[in-house]
PDB file of C-alpha atoms in Angstrom:
ATOM      1  CA  UNK A   1      31.054 -27.094  18.563  1.00 60.00           C
ATOM      2  CA  UNK A   2      29.928 -24.513  21.106  1.00 60.00           C
ATOM      3  CA  UNK A   3      30.491 -21.744  18.539  1.00 62.00           C
ATOM      4  CA  UNK A   4      28.532 -23.704  15.922  1.00 56.00           C
ATOM      5  CA  UNK A   5      25.591 -24.159  18.298  1.00 57.00           C
ATOM      6  CA  UNK A   6      25.674 -20.455  19.031  1.00 52.00           C
ATOM      7  CA  UNK A   7      25.559 -19.607  15.344  1.00 47.00           C
ATOM      8  CA  UNK A   8      22.613 -21.987  14.809  1.00 46.00           C
ATOM      9  CA  UNK A   9      20.663 -20.428  17.669  1.00 56.00           C
ATOM     10  CA  UNK A  10      21.428 -16.942  16.375  1.00 51.00           C
ATOM     11  CA  UNK A  11      20.162 -17.849  12.902  1.00 49.00           C
ATOM     12  CA  UNK A  12      16.989 -19.381  14.361  1.00 56.00           C
ATOM     13  CA  UNK A  13      16.392 -16.294  16.477  1.00 51.00           C
ATOM     14  CA  UNK A  14      16.777 -14.020  13.453  1.00 53.00           C
ATOM     15  CA  UNK A  15      14.331 -16.157  11.454  1.00 52.00           C
ATOM     16  CA  UNK A  16      11.725 -15.966  14.235  1.00 51.00           C
ATOM     17  CA  UNK A  17      12.303 -12.236  14.543  1.00 49.00           C
ATOM     18  CA  UNK A  18      11.906 -11.730  10.798  1.00 52.00           C
ATOM     19  CA  UNK A  19       8.605 -13.634  10.778  1.00 52.00           C
ATOM     20  CA  UNK A  20       7.299 -11.737  13.780  1.00 50.00           C
ATOM     21  CA  UNK A  21       8.484  -8.457  12.296  1.00 50.00           C
ATOM     22  CA  UNK A  22       6.166  -8.799   9.339  1.00 48.00           C
ATOM     23  CA  UNK A  23       3.184  -8.813  11.695  1.00 46.00           C
ATOM     24  CA  UNK A  24       3.953  -6.453  14.552  1.00 45.00           C
ATOM     25  CA  UNK A  25       5.271  -2.882  14.287  1.00 44.00           C
ATOM     26  CA  UNK A  26       7.244  -2.960  17.562  1.00 41.00           C
ATOM     27  CA  UNK A  27       9.119  -6.117  16.581  1.00 46.00           C
ATOM     28  CA  UNK A  28       9.583  -4.765  13.075  1.00 45.00           C
ATOM     29  CA  UNK A  29      11.412  -1.747  14.503  1.00 39.00           C
ATOM     30  CA  UNK A  30      13.954  -4.101  16.082  1.00 39.00           C
ATOM     31  CA  UNK A  31      14.312  -5.971  12.794  1.00 44.00           C
ATOM     32  CA  UNK A  32      15.010  -2.736  10.939  1.00 41.00           C
ATOM     33  CA  UNK A  33      17.776  -1.935  13.416  1.00 36.00           C
ATOM     34  CA  UNK A  34      19.375  -5.266  12.534  1.00 38.00           C
ATOM     35  CA  UNK A  35      18.698  -4.849   8.807  1.00 44.00           C
ATOM     36  CA  UNK A  36      19.473  -1.225   7.833  1.00 44.00           C
ATOM     37  CA  UNK A  37      17.413   0.342   5.064  1.00 53.00           C
ATOM     38  CA  UNK A  38      19.091   0.478   1.669  1.00 62.00           C
ATOM     39  CA  UNK A  39      18.373   3.945   0.311  1.00 60.00           C
ATOM     40  CA  UNK A  40      20.944   4.587  -2.394  1.00 59.00           C
ATOM     41  CA  UNK A  41      21.201   2.776  -5.692  1.00 63.00           C
ATOM     42  CA  UNK A  42      24.302   3.153  -7.822  1.00 67.00           C
ATOM     43  CA  UNK A  43      22.651   4.874 -10.773  1.00 78.00           C
ATOM     44  CA  UNK A  44      19.164   5.834 -11.888  1.00 80.00           C
ATOM     45  CA  UNK A  45      17.502   3.417 -14.301  1.00 81.00           C
ATOM     46  CA  UNK A  46      17.040   4.445 -17.918  1.00 84.00           C
ATOM     47  CA  UNK A  47      13.522   5.786 -18.397  1.00 85.00           C
ATOM     48  CA  UNK A  48      11.877   5.323 -21.801  1.00 84.00           C
ATOM     49  CA  UNK A  49       9.884   8.013 -23.520  1.00 88.00           C
ATOM     50  CA  UNK A  50       6.442   7.772 -21.939  1.00 91.00           C
ATOM     51  CA  UNK A  51       3.089   8.410 -23.529  1.00 91.00           C
ATOM     52  CA  UNK A  52       0.934  10.985 -21.779  1.00 93.00           C
ATOM     53  CA  UNK A  53      -0.671  10.408 -19.327  1.00 95.00           C
ATOM     54  CA  UNK A  54       1.950   8.222 -17.684  1.00 97.00           C
ATOM     55  CA  UNK A  55       2.097   6.098 -14.541  1.00 98.00           C
ATOM     56  CA  UNK A  56       5.243   5.282 -12.537  1.00 98.00           C
ATOM     57  CA  UNK A  57       5.032   2.148 -10.383  1.00 98.00           C
ATOM     58  CA  UNK A  58       7.569   1.871  -7.538  1.00 97.00           C
ATOM     59  CA  UNK A  59       7.841  -1.364  -5.537  1.00 96.00           C
ATOM     60  CA  UNK A  60      11.160  -1.259  -3.699  1.00 94.00           C
ATOM     61  CA  UNK A  61      11.166  -3.127  -0.384  1.00 92.00           C
ATOM     62  CA  UNK A  62      13.536  -2.786   2.540  1.00 89.00           C
ATOM     63  CA  UNK A  63      10.965  -4.285   4.907  1.00 88.00           C
ATOM     64  CA  UNK A  64       8.590  -7.195   4.358  1.00 89.00           C
ATOM     65  CA  UNK A  65       8.375  -8.070   0.661  1.00 92.00           C
ATOM     66  CA  UNK A  66       5.100  -9.202  -0.875  1.00 93.00           C
ATOM     67  CA  UNK A  67       6.817 -11.288  -3.540  1.00 93.00           C
ATOM     68  CA  UNK A  68       3.752 -12.894  -5.061  1.00 95.00           C
ATOM     69  CA  UNK A  69       1.694  -9.715  -5.028  1.00 96.00           C
ATOM     70  CA  UNK A  70       4.448  -7.728  -6.742  1.00 96.00           C
ATOM     71  CA  UNK A  71       5.181 -10.503  -9.252  1.00 96.00           C
ATOM     72  CA  UNK A  72       1.538 -10.711 -10.317  1.00 97.00           C
ATOM     73  CA  UNK A  73       0.421  -7.174  -9.650  1.00 97.00           C
ATOM     74  CA  UNK A  74       2.971  -5.262 -11.714  1.00 98.00           C
ATOM     75  CA  UNK A  75       2.097  -7.111 -14.968  1.00 98.00           C
ATOM     76  CA  UNK A  76      -1.593  -6.629 -14.171  1.00 98.00           C
ATOM     77  CA  UNK A  77      -1.080  -2.864 -13.840  1.00 98.00           C
ATOM     78  CA  UNK A  78       0.983  -2.863 -17.040  1.00 98.00           C
ATOM     79  CA  UNK A  79      -1.901  -4.569 -18.864  1.00 98.00           C
ATOM     80  CA  UNK A  80      -4.334  -1.936 -17.590  1.00 97.00           C
ATOM     81  CA  UNK A  81      -1.996   0.834 -18.751  1.00 97.00           C
ATOM     82  CA  UNK A  82      -1.624  -0.738 -22.197  1.00 97.00           C
ATOM     83  CA  UNK A  83      -5.383  -1.069 -22.598  1.00 96.00           C
ATOM     84  CA  UNK A  84      -5.986   2.507 -21.461  1.00 96.00           C
ATOM     85  CA  UNK A  85      -3.043   3.768 -23.570  1.00 96.00           C
ATOM     86  CA  UNK A  86      -1.254   5.189 -20.543  1.00 97.00           C
ATOM     87  CA  UNK A  87       2.508   5.446 -20.430  1.00 97.00           C
ATOM     88  CA  UNK A  88       3.884   2.940 -17.911  1.00 97.00           C
ATOM     89  CA  UNK A  89       7.216   2.522 -16.142  1.00 96.00           C
ATOM     90  CA  UNK A  90       8.071   0.202 -13.249  1.00 96.00           C
ATOM     91  CA  UNK A  91      11.208   0.347 -11.127  1.00 95.00           C
ATOM     92  CA  UNK A  92      12.607  -0.619  -7.716  1.00 94.00           C
ATOM     93  CA  UNK A  93      15.522   1.810  -7.995  1.00 93.00           C
ATOM     94  CA  UNK A  94      15.019   4.807  -5.709  1.00 93.00           C
ATOM     95  CA  UNK A  95      17.590   6.772  -7.688  1.00 92.00           C
ATOM     96  CA  UNK A  96      14.894   7.314 -10.310  1.00 93.00           C
ATOM     97  CA  UNK A  97      13.680  10.149  -8.070  1.00 94.00           C
ATOM     98  CA  UNK A  98      17.084  11.822  -8.432  1.00 91.00           C
ATOM     99  CA  UNK A  99      16.064  12.457 -12.064  1.00 91.00           C
ATOM    100  CA  UNK A 100      13.268  14.605 -13.560  1.00 92.00           C
ATOM    101  CA  UNK A 101      11.166  11.466 -14.198  1.00 93.00           C
ATOM    102  CA  UNK A 102       8.282  12.803 -12.099  1.00 95.00           C
ATOM    103  CA  UNK A 103       7.918  15.676 -14.564  1.00 94.00           C
ATOM    104  CA  UNK A 104       6.883  13.070 -17.150  1.00 94.00           C
ATOM    105  CA  UNK A 105       4.237  11.202 -15.132  1.00 96.00           C
ATOM    106  CA  UNK A 106       0.805  11.987 -13.759  1.00 97.00           C
ATOM    107  CA  UNK A 107       0.534   9.224 -11.149  1.00 98.00           C
ATOM    108  CA  UNK A 108       3.029   7.590  -8.788  1.00 98.00           C
ATOM    109  CA  UNK A 109       1.916   4.144  -7.586  1.00 98.00           C
ATOM    110  CA  UNK A 110       3.580   3.066  -4.323  1.00 97.00           C
ATOM    111  CA  UNK A 111       3.006  -0.657  -4.850  1.00 97.00           C
ATOM    112  CA  UNK A 112       3.749  -2.624  -1.667  1.00 96.00           C
ATOM    113  CA  UNK A 113       6.881  -0.502  -1.161  1.00 93.00           C
ATOM    114  CA  UNK A 114       8.151  -0.953   2.394  1.00 93.00           C
ATOM    115  CA  UNK A 115      10.945  -0.197   4.823  1.00 91.00           C
ATOM    116  CA  UNK A 116      11.823   3.463   4.149  1.00 90.00           C
ATOM    117  CA  UNK A 117      12.948   2.919   0.542  1.00 92.00           C
ATOM    118  CA  UNK A 118      14.062   6.488  -0.248  1.00 93.00           C
ATOM    119  CA  UNK A 119      16.960   8.721   0.783  1.00 91.00           C
ATOM    120  CA  UNK A 120      16.341  12.197   2.138  1.00 92.00           C
ATOM    121  CA  UNK A 121      16.702  13.954  -1.228  1.00 93.00           C
ATOM    122  CA  UNK A 122      14.497  11.360  -2.919  1.00 94.00           C
ATOM    123  CA  UNK A 123      11.821  11.862  -0.269  1.00 96.00           C
ATOM    124  CA  UNK A 124      11.875  15.604  -0.814  1.00 97.00           C
ATOM    125  CA  UNK A 125      11.480  15.164  -4.574  1.00 96.00           C
ATOM    126  CA  UNK A 126       8.415  12.952  -4.080  1.00 97.00           C
ATOM    127  CA  UNK A 127       6.945  15.255  -1.451  1.00 98.00           C
ATOM    128  CA  UNK A 128       7.328  18.377  -3.605  1.00 98.00           C
ATOM    129  CA  UNK A 129       5.824  16.605  -6.619  1.00 98.00           C
ATOM    130  CA  UNK A 130       2.746  15.337  -4.739  1.00 98.00           C
ATOM    131  CA  UNK A 131       2.132  18.641  -2.952  1.00 98.00           C
ATOM    132  CA  UNK A 132       2.559  20.423  -6.278  1.00 97.00           C
ATOM    133  CA  UNK A 133      -0.345  18.522  -7.822  1.00 97.00           C
ATOM    134  CA  UNK A 134       0.842  14.960  -8.513  1.00 97.00           C
ATOM    135  CA  UNK A 135      -1.425  11.943  -8.138  1.00 98.00           C
ATOM    136  CA  UNK A 136      -0.407   9.256  -5.641  1.00 98.00           C
ATOM    137  CA  UNK A 137      -1.767   5.728  -5.266  1.00 98.00           C
ATOM    138  CA  UNK A 138      -0.726   3.662  -2.229  1.00 98.00           C
ATOM    139  CA  UNK A 139      -1.371  -0.085  -2.349  1.00 97.00           C
ATOM    140  CA  UNK A 140      -1.318  -2.435   0.673  1.00 96.00           C
ATOM    141  CA  UNK A 141       2.163  -2.239   2.285  1.00 95.00           C
ATOM    142  CA  UNK A 142       2.296   1.437   1.310  1.00 95.00           C
ATOM    143  CA  UNK A 143      -0.018   1.854   4.324  1.00 96.00           C
ATOM    144  CA  UNK A 144       1.903  -0.250   6.853  1.00 94.00           C
ATOM    145  CA  UNK A 145       4.171   0.816   9.712  1.00 91.00           C
ATOM    146  CA  UNK A 146       7.497   0.491   7.904  1.00 92.00           C
ATOM    147  CA  UNK A 147       7.225   4.112   6.707  1.00 92.00           C
ATOM    148  CA  UNK A 148       7.163   5.623  10.193  1.00 92.00           C
ATOM    149  CA  UNK A 149      10.626   7.183   9.853  1.00 92.00           C
ATOM    150  CA  UNK A 150       9.276   9.437   7.063  1.00 95.00           C
ATOM    151  CA  UNK A 151       7.117  11.647   9.243  1.00 96.00           C
ATOM    152  CA  UNK A 152       5.648  13.707   6.387  1.00 97.00           C
ATOM    153  CA  UNK A 153       4.438  10.575   4.583  1.00 97.00           C
ATOM    154  CA  UNK A 154       3.162   8.966   7.773  1.00 95.00           C
ATOM    155  CA  UNK A 155       1.155  12.023   8.814  1.00 96.00           C
ATOM    156  CA  UNK A 156       0.147  13.650   5.527  1.00 97.00           C
ATOM    157  CA  UNK A 157      -0.388  10.677   3.243  1.00 97.00           C
ATOM    158  CA  UNK A 158      -1.356   7.682   5.409  1.00 96.00           C
ATOM    159  CA  UNK A 159      -2.565   9.771   8.347  1.00 95.00           C
ATOM    160  CA  UNK A 160      -2.669   7.025  10.994  1.00 95.00           C
ATOM    161  CA  UNK A 161      -0.248   4.624  12.675  1.00 95.00           C
ATOM    162  CA  UNK A 162      -0.389   0.991  11.562  1.00 94.00           C
ATOM    163  CA  UNK A 163      -0.955  -1.417  14.457  1.00 93.00           C
ATOM    164  CA  UNK A 164      -0.979  -4.846  12.785  1.00 92.00           C
ATOM    165  CA  UNK A 165      -3.181  -7.481  11.176  1.00 93.00           C
ATOM    166  CA  UNK A 166      -4.510 -10.948  12.022  1.00 88.00           C
ATOM    167  CA  UNK A 167      -2.475 -13.918  10.877  1.00 90.00           C
ATOM    168  CA  UNK A 168      -5.476 -15.453   9.120  1.00 84.00           C
ATOM    169  CA  UNK A 169      -7.047 -14.023   5.976  1.00 90.00           C
ATOM    170  CA  UNK A 170     -10.787 -14.478   6.580  1.00 85.00           C
ATOM    171  CA  UNK A 171     -13.525 -13.478   4.179  1.00 90.00           C
ATOM    172  CA  UNK A 172     -14.866 -10.114   5.290  1.00 93.00           C
ATOM    173  CA  UNK A 173     -17.557  -7.809   3.920  1.00 93.00           C
ATOM    174  CA  UNK A 174     -16.303  -4.479   2.645  1.00 96.00           C
ATOM    175  CA  UNK A 175     -18.880  -1.726   2.984  1.00 95.00           C
ATOM    176  CA  UNK A 176     -18.775   0.478  -0.115  1.00 95.00           C
ATOM    177  CA  UNK A 177     -19.631   3.841   1.440  1.00 95.00           C
ATOM    178  CA  UNK A 178     -19.344   6.014  -1.666  1.00 95.00           C
ATOM    179  CA  UNK A 179     -20.717   3.925  -4.554  1.00 95.00           C
ATOM    180  CA  UNK A 180     -20.931   7.066  -6.688  1.00 95.00           C
ATOM    181  CA  UNK A 181     -17.173   7.747  -6.457  1.00 96.00           C
ATOM    182  CA  UNK A 182     -15.320   6.998  -9.737  1.00 94.00           C
ATOM    183  CA  UNK A 183     -13.202   4.287  -8.084  1.00 93.00           C
ATOM    184  CA  UNK A 184     -16.183   2.574  -6.451  1.00 94.00           C
ATOM    185  CA  UNK A 185     -18.836   2.650  -9.178  1.00 90.00           C
ATOM    186  CA  UNK A 186     -20.242  -0.736 -10.109  1.00 87.00           C
ATOM    187  CA  UNK A 187     -18.826  -2.650  -7.161  1.00 92.00           C
ATOM    188  CA  UNK A 188     -21.072  -5.255  -5.550  1.00 89.00           C
ATOM    189  CA  UNK A 189     -22.544  -4.195  -2.239  1.00 79.00           C
ATOM    190  CA  UNK A 190     -21.807  -5.884   0.044  1.00 83.00           C
ATOM    191  CA  UNK A 191     -18.412  -6.791  -1.374  1.00 93.00           C
ATOM    192  CA  UNK A 192     -17.021  -9.919   0.327  1.00 94.00           C
ATOM    193  CA  UNK A 193     -13.406 -11.006  -0.203  1.00 94.00           C
ATOM    194  CA  UNK A 194     -10.339 -12.411   1.548  1.00 95.00           C
ATOM    195  CA  UNK A 195      -7.249 -10.374   2.304  1.00 95.00           C
ATOM    196  CA  UNK A 196      -4.771  -9.437   5.000  1.00 94.00           C
ATOM    197  CA  UNK A 197      -6.797  -6.936   6.999  1.00 94.00           C
ATOM    198  CA  UNK A 198      -4.743  -4.002   8.250  1.00 95.00           C
ATOM    199  CA  UNK A 199      -5.643  -1.988  11.351  1.00 95.00           C
ATOM    200  CA  UNK A 200      -4.463   1.447  12.452  1.00 95.00           C
ATOM    201  CA  UNK A 201      -4.420   3.197  15.809  1.00 96.00           C
ATOM    202  CA  UNK A 202      -7.375   5.356  14.795  1.00 96.00           C
ATOM    203  CA  UNK A 203      -9.778   6.010  11.956  1.00 97.00           C
ATOM    204  CA  UNK A 204      -8.847   8.717   9.448  1.00 97.00           C
ATOM    205  CA  UNK A 205     -12.533   9.613   9.008  1.00 97.00           C
ATOM    206  CA  UNK A 206     -13.083  13.273   9.710  1.00 96.00           C
ATOM    207  CA  UNK A 207      -9.483  14.299   9.000  1.00 97.00           C
ATOM    208  CA  UNK A 208      -9.111  17.344   6.774  1.00 96.00           C
ATOM    209  CA  UNK A 209      -9.094  16.406   3.104  1.00 97.00           C
ATOM    210  CA  UNK A 210     -10.045  12.752   3.734  1.00 98.00           C
ATOM    211  CA  UNK A 211     -12.948  10.921   2.142  1.00 98.00           C
ATOM    212  CA  UNK A 212     -13.580   7.336   3.252  1.00 98.00           C
ATOM    213  CA  UNK A 213     -14.697   5.223   0.294  1.00 97.00           C
ATOM    214  CA  UNK A 214     -14.920   1.783   1.902  1.00 97.00           C
ATOM    215  CA  UNK A 215     -14.691   0.249   5.364  1.00 96.00           C
ATOM    216  CA  UNK A 216     -14.637  -3.188   6.988  1.00 95.00           C
ATOM    217  CA  UNK A 217     -17.405  -4.963   8.860  1.00 93.00           C
ATOM    218  CA  UNK A 218     -15.426  -6.011  11.938  1.00 92.00           C
ATOM    219  CA  UNK A 219     -18.279  -8.228  13.135  1.00 93.00           C
ATOM    220  CA  UNK A 220     -17.308 -10.746  10.438  1.00 90.00           C
ATOM    221  CA  UNK A 221     -13.829 -11.499  11.809  1.00 86.00           C
ATOM    222  CA  UNK A 222     -11.721 -11.144  14.936  1.00 87.00           C
ATOM    223  CA  UNK A 223      -9.437  -8.118  14.597  1.00 85.00           C
ATOM    224  CA  UNK A 224      -6.740  -9.636  16.753  1.00 82.00           C
ATOM    225  CA  UNK A 225      -3.105 -10.530  16.165  1.00 82.00           C
ATOM    226  CA  UNK A 226      -1.840 -13.666  17.851  1.00 83.00           C
ATOM    227  CA  UNK A 227       1.742 -14.658  17.118  1.00 77.00           C
ATOM    228  CA  UNK A 228       4.163 -16.319  19.526  1.00 81.00           C
ATOM    229  CA  UNK A 229       3.985 -14.111  22.657  1.00 82.00           C
ATOM    230  CA  UNK A 230       1.942 -11.416  20.930  1.00 81.00           C
ATOM    231  CA  UNK A 231      -1.794 -11.126  21.582  1.00 85.00           C
ATOM    232  CA  UNK A 232      -2.980  -7.706  20.445  1.00 86.00           C
ATOM    233  CA  UNK A 233      -6.493  -6.382  20.019  1.00 87.00           C
ATOM    234  CA  UNK A 234      -6.716  -4.592  16.646  1.00 84.00           C
ATOM    235  CA  UNK A 235     -10.344  -3.526  16.877  1.00 92.00           C
ATOM    236  CA  UNK A 236     -10.983  -0.079  15.411  1.00 93.00           C
ATOM    237  CA  UNK A 237     -14.779   0.127  15.469  1.00 95.00           C
ATOM    238  CA  UNK A 238     -14.823   2.535  12.543  1.00 96.00           C
ATOM    239  CA  UNK A 239     -12.449   0.733  10.172  1.00 97.00           C
ATOM    240  CA  UNK A 240     -11.726   2.489   6.836  1.00 98.00           C
ATOM    241  CA  UNK A 241      -9.905   0.304   4.309  1.00 97.00           C
ATOM    242  CA  UNK A 242      -9.960   2.540   1.184  1.00 98.00           C
ATOM    243  CA  UNK A 243      -9.842   6.323   1.342  1.00 98.00           C
ATOM    244  CA  UNK A 244      -8.678   9.426  -0.504  1.00 98.00           C
ATOM    245  CA  UNK A 245      -6.773  12.404   0.831  1.00 98.00           C
ATOM    246  CA  UNK A 246      -5.904  15.857  -0.444  1.00 97.00           C
ATOM    247  CA  UNK A 247      -2.151  16.425  -0.074  1.00 98.00           C
ATOM    248  CA  UNK A 248      -1.313  20.026  -0.849  1.00 97.00           C
ATOM    249  CA  UNK A 249      -2.492  20.465  -4.426  1.00 97.00           C
ATOM    250  CA  UNK A 250      -2.184  16.734  -5.072  1.00 98.00           C
ATOM    251  CA  UNK A 251      -4.584  13.885  -4.473  1.00 97.00           C
ATOM    252  CA  UNK A 252      -3.887  10.484  -2.943  1.00 98.00           C
ATOM    253  CA  UNK A 253      -5.863   7.257  -3.335  1.00 98.00           C
ATOM    254  CA  UNK A 254      -5.067   4.754  -0.581  1.00 98.00           C
ATOM    255  CA  UNK A 255      -6.119   1.091  -0.511  1.00 98.00           C
ATOM    256  CA  UNK A 256      -4.929  -1.453   2.038  1.00 97.00           C
ATOM    257  CA  UNK A 257      -6.188  -4.294  -0.171  1.00 97.00           C
ATOM    258  CA  UNK A 258      -3.883  -6.531  -2.190  1.00 96.00           C
ATOM    259  CA  UNK A 259      -1.763  -8.781   0.049  1.00 95.00           C
ATOM    260  CA  UNK A 260      -2.043 -11.908  -2.085  1.00 94.00           C
ATOM    261  CA  UNK A 261      -1.026 -12.598  -5.652  1.00 94.00           C
ATOM    262  CA  UNK A 262      -4.561 -13.834  -6.312  1.00 94.00           C
ATOM    263  CA  UNK A 263      -5.842 -10.305  -5.578  1.00 95.00           C
ATOM    264  CA  UNK A 264      -4.454  -9.235  -8.946  1.00 97.00           C
ATOM    265  CA  UNK A 265      -6.685 -11.676 -10.794  1.00 95.00           C
ATOM    266  CA  UNK A 266      -9.879 -10.386  -9.140  1.00 96.00           C
ATOM    267  CA  UNK A 267     -11.845  -8.230 -11.619  1.00 96.00           C
ATOM    268  CA  UNK A 268     -13.357  -6.068  -8.859  1.00 96.00           C
ATOM    269  CA  UNK A 269     -10.022  -5.381  -7.174  1.00 97.00           C
ATOM    270  CA  UNK A 270      -8.295  -4.615 -10.477  1.00 97.00           C
ATOM    271  CA  UNK A 271     -11.152  -2.300 -11.418  1.00 96.00           C
ATOM    272  CA  UNK A 272     -10.733  -0.379  -8.149  1.00 97.00           C
ATOM    273  CA  UNK A 273      -7.007   0.051  -8.826  1.00 97.00           C
ATOM    274  CA  UNK A 274      -7.594   1.101 -12.427  1.00 97.00           C
ATOM    275  CA  UNK A 275     -10.161   3.722 -11.513  1.00 96.00           C
ATOM    276  CA  UNK A 276      -8.182   4.790  -8.447  1.00 97.00           C
ATOM    277  CA  UNK A 277      -5.182   5.532 -10.667  1.00 97.00           C
ATOM    278  CA  UNK A 278      -7.387   7.379 -13.151  1.00 97.00           C
ATOM    279  CA  UNK A 279      -8.944   9.424 -10.335  1.00 97.00           C
ATOM    280  CA  UNK A 280      -5.570  10.280  -8.774  1.00 97.00           C
ATOM    281  CA  UNK A 281      -4.190  11.424 -12.113  1.00 96.00           C
ATOM    282  CA  UNK A 282      -7.414  13.202 -13.063  1.00 94.00           C
ATOM    283  CA  UNK A 283      -7.780  11.247 -16.272  1.00 85.00           C
ATOM    284  CA  UNK A 284      -9.957   8.340 -17.308  1.00 62.00           C
ATOM    285  CA  UNK A 285     -13.520   8.007 -16.042  1.00 53.00           C
ATOM    286  CA  UNK A 286     -15.063  11.417 -15.475  1.00 41.00           C
ATOM    287  CA  UNK A 287     -16.298  12.023 -11.939  1.00 43.00           C
ATOM    288  CA  UNK A 288     -19.747  13.075 -13.108  1.00 41.00           C
ATOM    289  CA  UNK A 289     -20.158  10.684 -16.021  1.00 38.00           C
ATOM    290  CA  UNK A 290     -22.168   8.058 -14.175  1.00 40.00           C
ATOM    291  CA  UNK A 291     -20.083   5.401 -15.919  1.00 43.00           C
ATOM    292  CA  UNK A 292     -19.340   2.204 -13.968  1.00 43.00           C
ATOM    293  CA  UNK A 293     -15.646   1.512 -13.761  1.00 43.00           C
ATOM    294  CA  UNK A 294     -14.201  -1.184 -16.029  1.00 44.00           C
ATOM    295  CA  UNK A 295     -14.104  -4.743 -14.802  1.00 43.00           C
ATOM    296  CA  UNK A 296     -16.699  -4.248 -12.085  1.00 43.00           C
ATOM    297  CA  UNK A 297     -19.184  -7.017 -11.470  1.00 39.00           C
ATOM    298  CA  UNK A 298     -22.629  -6.496 -12.930  1.00 36.00           C
TER     299      UNK A 298
END
């Protein structure tokens, strides 16, 4: 009986730790030590012949998994690709980067991938491809703290350390700072929506190669994380939420939006992702065309 009680308490402790880990980077580091990252898959997935231009969507999770977002978001991206006549391939098998698949695609979408999902060789393949001119799109968890062990990605793609997010998902105004940018054209201003609002240790504004496209109005919510014993101030002051970055010869489009499954039914959010992918891959809406991006509210 004593052993059984011990097992029950251990299970309860692990459950509490897992919940806390999804909100706080320090606790998440402990959780990762208990749950090692799974880097290697047995064999690369078969890749179909892809139309050009092509998009590869990768959503493997070793950390917190946004089940609903991935389940609804991947089909939504596939629909966009079909309408735009882009090649499209989705996988959660990191061994795909052990193949020449990146030679066949123009954009890699890191869709809520978490928890250091690649081995060392796979990381190097992705790094070389982006720096060589590939287009990268990071969505939501692609900007969280579970990627800290990949220093190049943390410093050269995200550019700031994730600190956490409030438990609640309040409605907040997003300031569209560059309405003329291809990914922002046609968005309402102000743009109010609900999401899980990430914070980082500093703003990336002013970093070399960075252009902030949208930021949060922190006066509309309390940037604070309260969970169990945790009470952390997440205030940034200057709070970018969508930005672009030059990475070598490549270009990255980074959006922390998209925690919920419902996000992938919002016309404005889908339009941002569509035009962000097109911008990263240097296809689609021309930067100087003056054309509003598809799906944007009138």
